[in-house]
PDB file of C-alpha atoms in Angstrom:
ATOM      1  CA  UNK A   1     170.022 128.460 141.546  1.00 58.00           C
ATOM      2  CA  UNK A   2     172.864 126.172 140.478  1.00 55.00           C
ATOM      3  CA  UNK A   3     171.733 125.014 137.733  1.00 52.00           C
ATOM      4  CA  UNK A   4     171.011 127.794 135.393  1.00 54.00           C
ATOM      5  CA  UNK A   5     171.085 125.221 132.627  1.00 52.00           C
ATOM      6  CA  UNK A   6     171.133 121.450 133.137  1.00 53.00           C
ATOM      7  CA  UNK A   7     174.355 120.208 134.321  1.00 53.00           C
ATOM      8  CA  UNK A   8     177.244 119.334 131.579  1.00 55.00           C
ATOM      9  CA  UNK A   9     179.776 116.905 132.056  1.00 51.00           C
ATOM     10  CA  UNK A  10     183.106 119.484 132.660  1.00 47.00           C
ATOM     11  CA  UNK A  11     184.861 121.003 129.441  1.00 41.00           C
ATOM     12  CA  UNK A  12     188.632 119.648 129.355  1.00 40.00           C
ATOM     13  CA  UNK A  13     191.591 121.599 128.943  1.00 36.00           C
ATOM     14  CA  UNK A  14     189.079 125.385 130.427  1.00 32.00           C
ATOM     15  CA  UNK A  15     190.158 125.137 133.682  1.00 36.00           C
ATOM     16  CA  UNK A  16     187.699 127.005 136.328  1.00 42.00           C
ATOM     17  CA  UNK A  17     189.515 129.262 138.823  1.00 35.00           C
ATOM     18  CA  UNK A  18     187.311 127.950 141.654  1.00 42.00           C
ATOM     19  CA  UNK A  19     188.638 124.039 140.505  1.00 48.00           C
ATOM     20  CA  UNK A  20     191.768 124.344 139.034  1.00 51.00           C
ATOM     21  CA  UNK A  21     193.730 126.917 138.228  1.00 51.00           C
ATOM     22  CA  UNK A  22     195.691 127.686 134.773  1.00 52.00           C
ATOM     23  CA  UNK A  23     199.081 127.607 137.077  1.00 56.00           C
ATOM     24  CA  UNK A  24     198.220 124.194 138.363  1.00 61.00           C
ATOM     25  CA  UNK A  25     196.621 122.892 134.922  1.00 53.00           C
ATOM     26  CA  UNK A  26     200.223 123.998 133.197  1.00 55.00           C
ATOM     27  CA  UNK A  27     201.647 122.481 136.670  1.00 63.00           C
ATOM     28  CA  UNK A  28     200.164 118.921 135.898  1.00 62.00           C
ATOM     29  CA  UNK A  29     201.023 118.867 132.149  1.00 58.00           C
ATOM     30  CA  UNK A  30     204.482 119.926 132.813  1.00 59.00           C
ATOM     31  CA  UNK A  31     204.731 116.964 135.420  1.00 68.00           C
ATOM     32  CA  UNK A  32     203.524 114.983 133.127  1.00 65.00           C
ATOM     33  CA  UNK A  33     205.343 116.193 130.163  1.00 61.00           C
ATOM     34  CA  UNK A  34     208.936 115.415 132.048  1.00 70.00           C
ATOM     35  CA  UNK A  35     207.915 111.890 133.147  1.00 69.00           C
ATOM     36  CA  UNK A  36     207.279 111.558 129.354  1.00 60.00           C
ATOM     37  CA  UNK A  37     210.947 112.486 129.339  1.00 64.00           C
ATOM     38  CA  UNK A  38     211.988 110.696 131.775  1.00 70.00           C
ATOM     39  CA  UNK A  39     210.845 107.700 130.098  1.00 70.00           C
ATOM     40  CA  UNK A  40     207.365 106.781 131.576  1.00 76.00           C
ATOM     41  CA  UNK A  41     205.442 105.102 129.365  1.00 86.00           C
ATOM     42  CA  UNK A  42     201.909 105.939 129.985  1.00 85.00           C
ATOM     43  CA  UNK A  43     203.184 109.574 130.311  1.00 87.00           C
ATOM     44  CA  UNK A  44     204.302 109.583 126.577  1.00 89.00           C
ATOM     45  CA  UNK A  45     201.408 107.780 125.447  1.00 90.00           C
ATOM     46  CA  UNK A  46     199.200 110.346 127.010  1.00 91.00           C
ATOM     47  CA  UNK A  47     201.016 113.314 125.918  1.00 88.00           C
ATOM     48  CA  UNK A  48     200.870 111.974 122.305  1.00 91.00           C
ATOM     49  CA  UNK A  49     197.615 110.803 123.172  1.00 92.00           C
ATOM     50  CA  UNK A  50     196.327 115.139 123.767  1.00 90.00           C
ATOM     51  CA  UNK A  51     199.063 116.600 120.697  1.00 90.00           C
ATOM     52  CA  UNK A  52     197.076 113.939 118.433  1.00 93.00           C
ATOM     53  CA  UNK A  53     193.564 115.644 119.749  1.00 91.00           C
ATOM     54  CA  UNK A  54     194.680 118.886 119.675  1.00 91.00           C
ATOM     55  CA  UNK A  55     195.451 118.335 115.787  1.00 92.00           C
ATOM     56  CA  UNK A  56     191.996 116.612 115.308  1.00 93.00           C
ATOM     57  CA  UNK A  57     193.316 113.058 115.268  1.00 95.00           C
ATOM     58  CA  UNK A  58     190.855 112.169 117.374  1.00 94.00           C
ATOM     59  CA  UNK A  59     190.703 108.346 116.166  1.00 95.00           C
ATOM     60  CA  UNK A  60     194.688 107.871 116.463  1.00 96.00           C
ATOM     61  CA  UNK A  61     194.356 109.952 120.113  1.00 94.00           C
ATOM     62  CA  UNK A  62     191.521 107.891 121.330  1.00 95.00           C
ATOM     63  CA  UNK A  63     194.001 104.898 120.885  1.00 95.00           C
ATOM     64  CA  UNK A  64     196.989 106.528 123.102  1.00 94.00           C
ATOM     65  CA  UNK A  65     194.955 107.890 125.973  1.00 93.00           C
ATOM     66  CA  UNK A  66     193.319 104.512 125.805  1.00 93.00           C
ATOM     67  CA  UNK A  67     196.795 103.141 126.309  1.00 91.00           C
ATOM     68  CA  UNK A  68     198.154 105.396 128.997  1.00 92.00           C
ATOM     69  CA  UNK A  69     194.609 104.929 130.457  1.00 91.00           C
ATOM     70  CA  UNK A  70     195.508 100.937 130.656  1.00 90.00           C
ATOM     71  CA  UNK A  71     199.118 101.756 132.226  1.00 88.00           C
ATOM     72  CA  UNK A  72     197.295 103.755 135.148  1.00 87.00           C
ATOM     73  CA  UNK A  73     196.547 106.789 133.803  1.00 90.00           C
ATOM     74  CA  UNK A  74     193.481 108.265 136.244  1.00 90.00           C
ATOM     75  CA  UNK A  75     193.730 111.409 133.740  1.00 91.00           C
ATOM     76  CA  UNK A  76     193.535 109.589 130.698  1.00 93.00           C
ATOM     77  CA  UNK A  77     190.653 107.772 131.712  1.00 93.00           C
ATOM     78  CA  UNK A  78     189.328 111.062 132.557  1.00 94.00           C
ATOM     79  CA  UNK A  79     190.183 112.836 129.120  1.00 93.00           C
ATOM     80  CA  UNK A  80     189.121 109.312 127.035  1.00 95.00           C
ATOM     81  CA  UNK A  81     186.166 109.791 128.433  1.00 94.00           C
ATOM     82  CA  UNK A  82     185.554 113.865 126.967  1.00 93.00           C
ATOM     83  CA  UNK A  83     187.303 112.516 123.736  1.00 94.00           C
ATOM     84  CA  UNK A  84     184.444 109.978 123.101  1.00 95.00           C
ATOM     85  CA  UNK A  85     182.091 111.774 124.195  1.00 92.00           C
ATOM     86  CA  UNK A  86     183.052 114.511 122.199  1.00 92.00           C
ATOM     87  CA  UNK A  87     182.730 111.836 119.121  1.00 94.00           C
ATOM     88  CA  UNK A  88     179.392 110.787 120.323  1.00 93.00           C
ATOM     89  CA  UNK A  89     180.309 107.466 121.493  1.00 94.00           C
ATOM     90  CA  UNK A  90     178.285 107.727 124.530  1.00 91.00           C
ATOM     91  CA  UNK A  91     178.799 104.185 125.955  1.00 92.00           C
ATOM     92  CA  UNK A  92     182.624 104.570 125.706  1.00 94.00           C
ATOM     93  CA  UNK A  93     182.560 107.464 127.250  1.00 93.00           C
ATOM     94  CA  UNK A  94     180.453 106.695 130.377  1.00 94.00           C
ATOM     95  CA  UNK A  95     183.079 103.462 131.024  1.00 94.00           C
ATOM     96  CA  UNK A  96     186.164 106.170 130.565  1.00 94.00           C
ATOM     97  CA  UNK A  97     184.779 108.172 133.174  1.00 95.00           C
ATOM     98  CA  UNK A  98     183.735 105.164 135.487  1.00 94.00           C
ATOM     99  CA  UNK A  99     186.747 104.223 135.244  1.00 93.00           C
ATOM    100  CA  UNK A 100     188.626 107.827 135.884  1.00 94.00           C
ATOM    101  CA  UNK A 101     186.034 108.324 138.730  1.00 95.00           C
ATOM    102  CA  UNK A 102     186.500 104.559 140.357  1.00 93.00           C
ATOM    103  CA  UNK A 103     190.176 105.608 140.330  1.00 92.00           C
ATOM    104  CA  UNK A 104     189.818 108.995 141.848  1.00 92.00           C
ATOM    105  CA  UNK A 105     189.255 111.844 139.736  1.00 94.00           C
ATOM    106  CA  UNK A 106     187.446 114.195 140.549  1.00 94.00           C
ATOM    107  CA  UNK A 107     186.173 115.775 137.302  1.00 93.00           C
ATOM    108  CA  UNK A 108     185.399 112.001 136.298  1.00 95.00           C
ATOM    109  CA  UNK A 109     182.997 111.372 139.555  1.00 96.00           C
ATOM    110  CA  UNK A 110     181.030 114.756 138.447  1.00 95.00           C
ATOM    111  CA  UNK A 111     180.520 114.136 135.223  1.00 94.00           C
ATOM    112  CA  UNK A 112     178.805 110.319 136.339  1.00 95.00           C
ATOM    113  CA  UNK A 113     176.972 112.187 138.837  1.00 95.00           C
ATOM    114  CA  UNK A 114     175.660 114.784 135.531  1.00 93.00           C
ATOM    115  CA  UNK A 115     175.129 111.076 133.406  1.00 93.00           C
ATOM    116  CA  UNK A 116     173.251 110.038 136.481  1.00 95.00           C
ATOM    117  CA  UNK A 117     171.173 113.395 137.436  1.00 92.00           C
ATOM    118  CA  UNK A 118     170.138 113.678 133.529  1.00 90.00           C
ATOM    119  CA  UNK A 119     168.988 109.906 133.615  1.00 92.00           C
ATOM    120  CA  UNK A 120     167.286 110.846 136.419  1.00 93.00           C
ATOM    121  CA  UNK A 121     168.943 108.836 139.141  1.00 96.00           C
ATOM    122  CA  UNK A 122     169.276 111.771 141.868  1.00 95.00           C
ATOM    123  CA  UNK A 123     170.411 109.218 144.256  1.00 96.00           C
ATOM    124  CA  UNK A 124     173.124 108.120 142.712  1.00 97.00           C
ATOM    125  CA  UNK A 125     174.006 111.429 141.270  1.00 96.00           C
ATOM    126  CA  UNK A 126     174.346 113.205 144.276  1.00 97.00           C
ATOM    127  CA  UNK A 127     176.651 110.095 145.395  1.00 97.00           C
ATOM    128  CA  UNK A 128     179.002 111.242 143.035  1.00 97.00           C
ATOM    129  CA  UNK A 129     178.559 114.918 143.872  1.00 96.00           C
ATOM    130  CA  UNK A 130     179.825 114.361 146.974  1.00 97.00           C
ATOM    131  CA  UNK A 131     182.684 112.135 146.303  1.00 96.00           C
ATOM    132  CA  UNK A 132     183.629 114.577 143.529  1.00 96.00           C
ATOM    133  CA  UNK A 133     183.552 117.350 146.461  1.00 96.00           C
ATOM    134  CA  UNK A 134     185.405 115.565 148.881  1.00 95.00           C
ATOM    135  CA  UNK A 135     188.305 114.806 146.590  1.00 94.00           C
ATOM    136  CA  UNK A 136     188.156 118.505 146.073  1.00 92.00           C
ATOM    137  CA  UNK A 137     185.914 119.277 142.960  1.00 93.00           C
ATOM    138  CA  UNK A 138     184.075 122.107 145.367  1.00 94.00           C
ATOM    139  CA  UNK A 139     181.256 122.295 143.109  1.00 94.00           C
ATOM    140  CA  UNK A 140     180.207 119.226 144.096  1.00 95.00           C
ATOM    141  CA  UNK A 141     179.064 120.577 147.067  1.00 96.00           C
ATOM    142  CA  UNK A 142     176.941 123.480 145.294  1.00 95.00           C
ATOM    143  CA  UNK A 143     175.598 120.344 143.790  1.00 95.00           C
ATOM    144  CA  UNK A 144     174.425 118.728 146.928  1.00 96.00           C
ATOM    145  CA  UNK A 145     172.755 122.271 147.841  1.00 96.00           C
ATOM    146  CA  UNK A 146     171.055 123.005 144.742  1.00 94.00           C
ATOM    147  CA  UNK A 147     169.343 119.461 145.415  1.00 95.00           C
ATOM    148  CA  UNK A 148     168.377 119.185 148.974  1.00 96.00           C
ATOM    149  CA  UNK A 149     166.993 123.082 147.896  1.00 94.00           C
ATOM    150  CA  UNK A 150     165.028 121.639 145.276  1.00 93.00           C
ATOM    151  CA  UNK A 151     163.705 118.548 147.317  1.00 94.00           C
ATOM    152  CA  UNK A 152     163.024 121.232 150.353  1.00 95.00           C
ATOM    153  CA  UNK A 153     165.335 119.377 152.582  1.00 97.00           C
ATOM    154  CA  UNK A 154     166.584 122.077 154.636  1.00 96.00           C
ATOM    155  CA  UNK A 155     168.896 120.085 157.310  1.00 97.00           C
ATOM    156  CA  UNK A 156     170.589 119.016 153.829  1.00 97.00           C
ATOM    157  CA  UNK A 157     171.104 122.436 151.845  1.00 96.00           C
ATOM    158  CA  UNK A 158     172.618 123.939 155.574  1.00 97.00           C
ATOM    159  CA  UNK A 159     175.005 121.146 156.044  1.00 97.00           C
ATOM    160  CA  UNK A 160     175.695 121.359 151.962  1.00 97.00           C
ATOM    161  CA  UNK A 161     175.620 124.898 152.093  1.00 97.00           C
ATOM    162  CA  UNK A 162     178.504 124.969 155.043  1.00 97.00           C
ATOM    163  CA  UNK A 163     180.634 122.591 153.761  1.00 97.00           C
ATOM    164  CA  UNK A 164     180.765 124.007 150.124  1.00 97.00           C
ATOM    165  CA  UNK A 165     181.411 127.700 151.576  1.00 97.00           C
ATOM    166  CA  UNK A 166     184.627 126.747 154.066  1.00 97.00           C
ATOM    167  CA  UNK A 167     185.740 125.202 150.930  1.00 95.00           C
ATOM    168  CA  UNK A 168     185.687 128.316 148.750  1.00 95.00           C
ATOM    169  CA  UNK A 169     182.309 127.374 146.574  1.00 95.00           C
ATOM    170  CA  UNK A 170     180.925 130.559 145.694  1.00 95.00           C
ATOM    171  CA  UNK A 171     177.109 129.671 145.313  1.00 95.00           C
ATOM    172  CA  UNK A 172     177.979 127.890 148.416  1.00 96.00           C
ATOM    173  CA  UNK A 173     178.976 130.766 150.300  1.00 97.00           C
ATOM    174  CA  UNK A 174     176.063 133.247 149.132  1.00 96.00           C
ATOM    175  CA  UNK A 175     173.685 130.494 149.754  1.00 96.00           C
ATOM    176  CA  UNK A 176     174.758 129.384 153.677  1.00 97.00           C
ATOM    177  CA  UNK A 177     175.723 133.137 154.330  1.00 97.00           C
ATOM    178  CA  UNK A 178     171.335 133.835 153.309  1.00 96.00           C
ATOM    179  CA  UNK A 179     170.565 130.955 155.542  1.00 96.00           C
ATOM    180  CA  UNK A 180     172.619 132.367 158.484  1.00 96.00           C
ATOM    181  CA  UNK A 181     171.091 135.937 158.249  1.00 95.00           C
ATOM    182  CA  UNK A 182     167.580 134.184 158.000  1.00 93.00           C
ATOM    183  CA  UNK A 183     168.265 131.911 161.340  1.00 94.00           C
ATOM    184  CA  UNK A 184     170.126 134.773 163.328  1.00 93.00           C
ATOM    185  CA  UNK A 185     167.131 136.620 164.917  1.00 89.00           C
ATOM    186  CA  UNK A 186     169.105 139.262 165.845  1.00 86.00           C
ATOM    187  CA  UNK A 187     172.455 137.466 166.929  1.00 93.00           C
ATOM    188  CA  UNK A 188     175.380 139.390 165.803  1.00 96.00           C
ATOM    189  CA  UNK A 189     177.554 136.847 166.239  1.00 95.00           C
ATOM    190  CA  UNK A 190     175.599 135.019 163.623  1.00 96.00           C
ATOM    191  CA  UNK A 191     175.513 137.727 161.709  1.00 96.00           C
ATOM    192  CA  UNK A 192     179.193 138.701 161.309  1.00 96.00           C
ATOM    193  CA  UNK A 193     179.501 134.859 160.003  1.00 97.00           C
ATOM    194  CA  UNK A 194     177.057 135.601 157.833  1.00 97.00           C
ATOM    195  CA  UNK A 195     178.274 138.720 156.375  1.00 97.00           C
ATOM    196  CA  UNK A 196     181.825 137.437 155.892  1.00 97.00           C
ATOM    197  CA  UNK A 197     180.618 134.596 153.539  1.00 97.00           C
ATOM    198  CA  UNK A 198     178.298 136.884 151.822  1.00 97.00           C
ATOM    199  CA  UNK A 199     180.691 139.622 151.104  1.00 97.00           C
ATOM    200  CA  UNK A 200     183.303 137.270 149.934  1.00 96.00           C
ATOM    201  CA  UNK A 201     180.512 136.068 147.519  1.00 96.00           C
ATOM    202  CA  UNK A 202     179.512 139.448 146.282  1.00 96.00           C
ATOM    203  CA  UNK A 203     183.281 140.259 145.428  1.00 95.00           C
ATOM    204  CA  UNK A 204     183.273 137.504 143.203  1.00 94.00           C
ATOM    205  CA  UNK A 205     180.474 139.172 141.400  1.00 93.00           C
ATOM    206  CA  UNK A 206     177.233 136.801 143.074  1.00 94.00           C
ATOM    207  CA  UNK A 207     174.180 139.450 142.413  1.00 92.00           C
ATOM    208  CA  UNK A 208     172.116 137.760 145.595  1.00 93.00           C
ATOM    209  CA  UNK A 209     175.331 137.747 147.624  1.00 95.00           C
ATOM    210  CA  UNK A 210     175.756 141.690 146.971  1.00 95.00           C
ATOM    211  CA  UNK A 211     171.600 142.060 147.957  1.00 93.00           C
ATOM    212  CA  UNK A 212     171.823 139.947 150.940  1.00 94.00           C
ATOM    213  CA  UNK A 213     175.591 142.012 152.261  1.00 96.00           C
ATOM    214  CA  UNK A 214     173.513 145.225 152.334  1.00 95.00           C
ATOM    215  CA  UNK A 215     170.770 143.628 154.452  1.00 93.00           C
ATOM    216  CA  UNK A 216     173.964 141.656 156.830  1.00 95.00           C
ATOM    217  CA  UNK A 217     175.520 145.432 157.590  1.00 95.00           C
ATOM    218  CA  UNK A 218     172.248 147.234 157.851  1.00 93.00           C
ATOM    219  CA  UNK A 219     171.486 144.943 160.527  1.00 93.00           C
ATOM    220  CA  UNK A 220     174.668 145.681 162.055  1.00 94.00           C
ATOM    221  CA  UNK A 221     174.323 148.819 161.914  1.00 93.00           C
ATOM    222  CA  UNK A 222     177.034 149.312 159.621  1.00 94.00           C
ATOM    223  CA  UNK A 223     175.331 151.521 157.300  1.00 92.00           C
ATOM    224  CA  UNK A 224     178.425 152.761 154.999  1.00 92.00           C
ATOM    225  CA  UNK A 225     180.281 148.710 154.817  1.00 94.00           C
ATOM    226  CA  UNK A 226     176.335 148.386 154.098  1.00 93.00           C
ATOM    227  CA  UNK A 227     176.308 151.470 151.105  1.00 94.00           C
ATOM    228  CA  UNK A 228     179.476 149.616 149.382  1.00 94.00           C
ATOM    229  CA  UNK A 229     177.108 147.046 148.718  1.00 94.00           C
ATOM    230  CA  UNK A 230     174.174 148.923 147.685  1.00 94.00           C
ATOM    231  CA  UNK A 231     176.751 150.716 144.864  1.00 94.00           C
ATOM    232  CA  UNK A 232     177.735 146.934 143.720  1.00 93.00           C
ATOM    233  CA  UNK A 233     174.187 146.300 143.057  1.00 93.00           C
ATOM    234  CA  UNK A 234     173.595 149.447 141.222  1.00 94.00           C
ATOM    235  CA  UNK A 235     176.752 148.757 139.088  1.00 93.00           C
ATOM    236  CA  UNK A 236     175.281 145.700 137.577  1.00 91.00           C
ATOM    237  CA  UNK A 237     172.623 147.679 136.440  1.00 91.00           C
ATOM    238  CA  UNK A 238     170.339 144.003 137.349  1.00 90.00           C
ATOM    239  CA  UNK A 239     167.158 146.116 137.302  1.00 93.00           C
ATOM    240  CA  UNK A 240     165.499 143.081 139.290  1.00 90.00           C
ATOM    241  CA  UNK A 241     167.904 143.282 142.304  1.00 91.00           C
ATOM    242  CA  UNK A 242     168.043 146.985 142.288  1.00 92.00           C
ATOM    243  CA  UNK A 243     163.823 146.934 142.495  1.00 91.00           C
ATOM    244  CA  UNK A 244     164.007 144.826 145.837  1.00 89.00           C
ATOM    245  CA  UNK A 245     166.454 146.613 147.030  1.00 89.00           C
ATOM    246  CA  UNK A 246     164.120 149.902 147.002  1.00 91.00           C
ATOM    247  CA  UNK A 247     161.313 147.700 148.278  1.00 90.00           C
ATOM    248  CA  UNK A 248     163.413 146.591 151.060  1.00 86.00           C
ATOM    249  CA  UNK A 249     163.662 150.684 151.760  1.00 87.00           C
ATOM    250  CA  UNK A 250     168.117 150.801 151.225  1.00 86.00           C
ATOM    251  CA  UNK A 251     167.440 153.075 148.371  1.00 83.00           C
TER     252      UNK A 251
END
């Protein structure tokens, strides 16, 4: 599943390779950093705004990423918004990231859709999942699967499933590359799809991806791309997957 633990609002400044990557997090700051230069005002205020957090300020800090937000910061708003909550001013930090997330960013429209999936409003959670996806937070779609999964809406999790793994979402692509091998019935075509996704999947590490890419190339009749697999599952030494594997009859 997903959600091995309830959903947290995202951890600033620990990018995630499948989101952002340290390049493009350095990327943004340095942007940001020479408007500050250049003169931009809500740039310097939120530059001073993260040096004063990173020091512990957090009072003083709160105050300048409060002004950049106020200039037209969207990341400020964002990063206000993990700075209160961070000092357990809850209210303050759901209007930071309505306010990031109303403007566009995506880290701010997932964490209102965790505020809103914790309070228990799925609808308007997964609202927010998917805008966070479609402005590129892909784990919004993994969201939107894990859901429609746990509501049994299986039109939903296949067109979540899809979307999430074109866009790169690992759980996405170990999840719609299962649901292809289950529909195939024998088509290879089908299959191939399937196995692509999944094998992609189980490089990244994804324990059911590796399972499921030995039962995609067995059914091919690609026994030793099939083997490859069967070694990846051993390797994790995950005594659970190796046991269906065996009852499955690959070892």
């Amino acid at each position: 599943a997903f959600f091995a633990v309830p959903p947290r609002p995202v951890v600033p400044a620990l990018p995630d390779p499948e989101r952002e990557s340290s390049h493009e997090v350095i990327g943004r700051l340095h942007e940001t950093l020479e408007k500050a230069n250049a003169g931009d005002a809500a740039s310097e205020q939120y530059m001073k705004g993260m040096a004063l957090w990173t020091s512990g300020r957090t009072e003083e800090a709160l105050v300048a990423l409060a002004e950049a937000a106020k200039m037209g910061s969207v990341q400020a708003m964002k990063d206000a918004g993990d700075l209160t909550s961070e000092m357990g001013l809850h209210d303050e930090s759901r209007f930071w990231f309505e306010s990031g997330a109303n403007a566009g960013n995506p880290d701010a429209m997932w964490n209102m859709a965790v505020l809103s999936l914790n309070a228990g409003d799925l609808g308007t959670a997964a609202q927010w999942y998917q805008r966070s996806a479609e402005a590129g937070l892909v784990e919004g779609y993994a969201a939107l699967t894990q859901m429609a999964r746990d509501r049994r809406d299986a039109a939903a999790e296949r067109h979540w499933a899809k979307l999430g793994a074109e866009a790169g979402q690992t759980f996405c692509m170990s999840r719609h590359g299962l649901l292809l091998v289950m529909d195939a019935d024998g088509d290879v075509p089908m299959l191939r799809r399937a196995r692509d996704f999944l094998e992609q999947a189980a490089d990244r590490g994804d324990g059911d991806a590796m399972g499921m890419a030995v039962s995609a190339n067995i059914q091919l009749g690609d026994e030793a791309r099939g083997k490859r697999y069967i070694q990846m599952v051993l390797d994790t030494g995950n005594q659970e997957k190796i046991d269906l594997l065996r009852r499955h009859g690959f070892l």
